Amino acid sequence: MIIGYARVSTQEQSLDLQTDALRTAGCQEVLSEKVTGKQRERPELQNCLRMLRKGDVLVVWKLDRLARSLKDLVGLVIPPKNRSSYKQKIPLN
């Protein structure tokens, strides 16, 4: 399934441009919300992520609609239990 996610930051902004583009791109399901990206609680984004199954595709109009930074993006796509840190000791001579 191709799932679309649209978000605008303020109540005054319109979702129409994004949702129309997502439907044109072939999204079978489009979820949207009016909430600032600063907010961690984005119910429709969480619904999108819960809907995804192996082989599904999540489409956004622009990457900044999904996450505000690379760190936020990684936090969304890699569950905490699957993250690992790379540590290497540097020998001091």
mmCIF file of C-alpha atoms in Angstrom:
data_model
loop_
_atom_site.group_PDB
_atom_site.id
_atom_site.type_symbol
_atom_site.label_atom_id
_atom_site.label_comp_id
_atom_site.label_asym_id
_atom_site.label_seq_id
_atom_site.Cartn_x
_atom_site.Cartn_y
_atom_site.Cartn_z
ATOM 1 C CA MET A 1 0.000 0.000 0.000
ATOM 2 C CA ILE A 2 1.141 3.558 -0.660
ATOM 3 C CA ILE A 3 0.347 5.807 2.304
ATOM 4 C CA GLY A 4 0.628 9.591 2.210
ATOM 5 C CA TYR A 5 1.229 11.931 5.131
ATOM 6 C CA ALA A 6 0.549 15.661 4.972
ATOM 7 C CA ARG A 7 1.129 18.268 7.671
ATOM 8 C CA VAL A 8 0.824 22.012 7.960
ATOM 9 C CA SER A 9 2.155 23.995 10.897
ATOM 10 C CA THR A 10 -0.689 26.432 11.489
ATOM 11 C CA GLN A 11 -4.468 26.350 11.381
ATOM 12 C CA GLU A 12 -4.418 29.072 8.710
ATOM 13 C CA GLN A 13 -2.459 26.957 6.230
ATOM 14 C CA SER A 14 -4.234 24.652 3.797
ATOM 15 C CA LEU A 15 -3.546 20.950 3.403
ATOM 16 C CA ASP A 16 -5.097 20.836 -0.083
ATOM 17 C CA LEU A 17 -1.871 21.303 -2.065
ATOM 18 C CA GLN A 18 -0.155 18.450 -0.234
ATOM 19 C CA THR A 19 -3.086 16.039 -0.160
ATOM 20 C CA ASP A 20 -3.855 16.598 -3.848
ATOM 21 C CA ALA A 21 -0.205 15.944 -4.757
ATOM 22 C CA LEU A 22 -0.133 12.784 -2.631
ATOM 23 C CA ARG A 23 -3.267 11.411 -4.266
ATOM 24 C CA THR A 24 -1.872 12.251 -7.706
ATOM 25 C CA ALA A 25 1.296 10.345 -6.727
ATOM 26 C CA GLY A 26 -0.819 7.231 -6.201
ATOM 27 C CA CYS A 27 -1.355 7.231 -2.448
ATOM 28 C CA GLN A 28 -4.236 4.939 -1.589
ATOM 29 C CA GLU A 29 -4.537 6.376 1.907
ATOM 30 C CA VAL A 30 -3.692 9.976 2.898
ATOM 31 C CA LEU A 31 -3.547 11.061 6.523
ATOM 32 C CA SER A 32 -3.107 14.703 7.447
ATOM 33 C CA GLU A 33 -2.956 17.036 10.413
ATOM 34 C CA LYS A 34 -2.514 20.660 11.379
ATOM 35 C CA VAL A 35 0.199 20.652 14.013
ATOM 36 C CA THR A 36 3.618 22.238 14.340
ATOM 37 C CA GLY A 37 6.638 20.030 13.708
ATOM 38 C CA LYS A 38 7.975 20.991 17.138
ATOM 39 C CA GLN A 39 5.236 18.962 18.733
ATOM 40 C CA ARG A 40 6.246 15.399 19.468
ATOM 41 C CA GLU A 41 2.627 14.271 19.623
ATOM 42 C CA ARG A 42 1.405 13.936 16.054
ATOM 43 C CA PRO A 43 -1.447 11.431 16.148
ATOM 44 C CA GLU A 44 -1.899 11.095 12.388
ATOM 45 C CA LEU A 45 1.817 10.506 11.847
ATOM 46 C CA GLN A 46 1.692 7.776 14.476
ATOM 47 C CA ASN A 47 -1.325 6.290 12.676
ATOM 48 C CA CYS A 48 0.653 6.294 9.407
ATOM 49 C CA LEU A 49 3.569 4.508 11.014
ATOM 50 C CA ARG A 50 1.258 1.920 12.607
ATOM 51 C CA MET A 51 -0.403 1.262 9.238
ATOM 52 C CA LEU A 52 2.875 0.504 7.469
ATOM 53 C CA ARG A 53 3.575 -3.122 6.692
ATOM 54 C CA LYS A 54 6.485 -4.768 4.926
ATOM 55 C CA GLY A 55 6.553 -3.571 1.326
ATOM 56 C CA ASP A 56 4.431 -0.474 1.994
ATOM 57 C CA VAL A 57 5.628 3.005 1.087
ATOM 58 C CA LEU A 58 5.182 6.233 3.057
ATOM 59 C CA VAL A 59 5.094 9.326 0.830
ATOM 60 C CA VAL A 60 5.394 12.948 1.964
ATOM 61 C CA TRP A 61 5.125 16.123 -0.093
ATOM 62 C CA LYS A 62 8.401 17.454 1.347
ATOM 63 C CA LEU A 63 10.746 15.816 3.825
ATOM 64 C CA ASP A 64 10.284 18.646 6.339
ATOM 65 C CA ARG A 65 6.609 17.625 6.629
ATOM 66 C CA LEU A 66 7.786 14.358 8.176
ATOM 67 C CA ALA A 67 10.695 15.475 10.367
ATOM 68 C CA ARG A 68 12.390 18.738 11.300
ATOM 69 C CA SER A 69 15.915 17.307 11.367
ATOM 70 C CA LEU A 70 17.915 14.234 10.426
ATOM 71 C CA LYS A 71 17.962 13.226 14.092
ATOM 72 C CA ASP A 72 14.157 13.389 14.237
ATOM 73 C CA LEU A 73 13.900 11.399 10.999
ATOM 74 C CA VAL A 74 16.176 8.640 12.290
ATOM 75 C CA GLY A 75 14.111 8.551 15.477
ATOM 76 C CA LEU A 76 10.995 7.948 13.408
ATOM 77 C CA VAL A 77 12.269 5.209 11.128
ATOM 78 C CA ILE A 78 14.548 3.232 13.434
ATOM 79 C CA PRO A 79 12.897 1.935 16.606
ATOM 80 C CA PRO A 80 14.930 2.628 19.783
ATOM 81 C CA LYS A 81 15.492 -1.086 20.414
ATOM 82 C CA ASN A 82 17.188 -1.404 16.992
ATOM 83 C CA ARG A 83 19.501 1.559 17.385
ATOM 84 C CA SER A 84 23.074 0.916 18.391
ATOM 85 C CA SER A 85 25.949 3.195 19.049
ATOM 86 C CA TYR A 86 29.352 2.731 17.527
ATOM 87 C CA LYS A 87 32.214 3.129 19.961
ATOM 88 C CA GLN A 88 35.871 2.665 19.250
ATOM 89 C CA LYS A 89 38.742 3.206 21.619
ATOM 90 C CA ILE A 90 41.506 5.394 20.322
ATOM 91 C CA PRO A 91 44.910 4.261 21.600
ATOM 92 C CA LEU A 92 46.992 6.991 23.182
ATOM 93 C CA ASN A 93 50.726 6.673 22.581
#
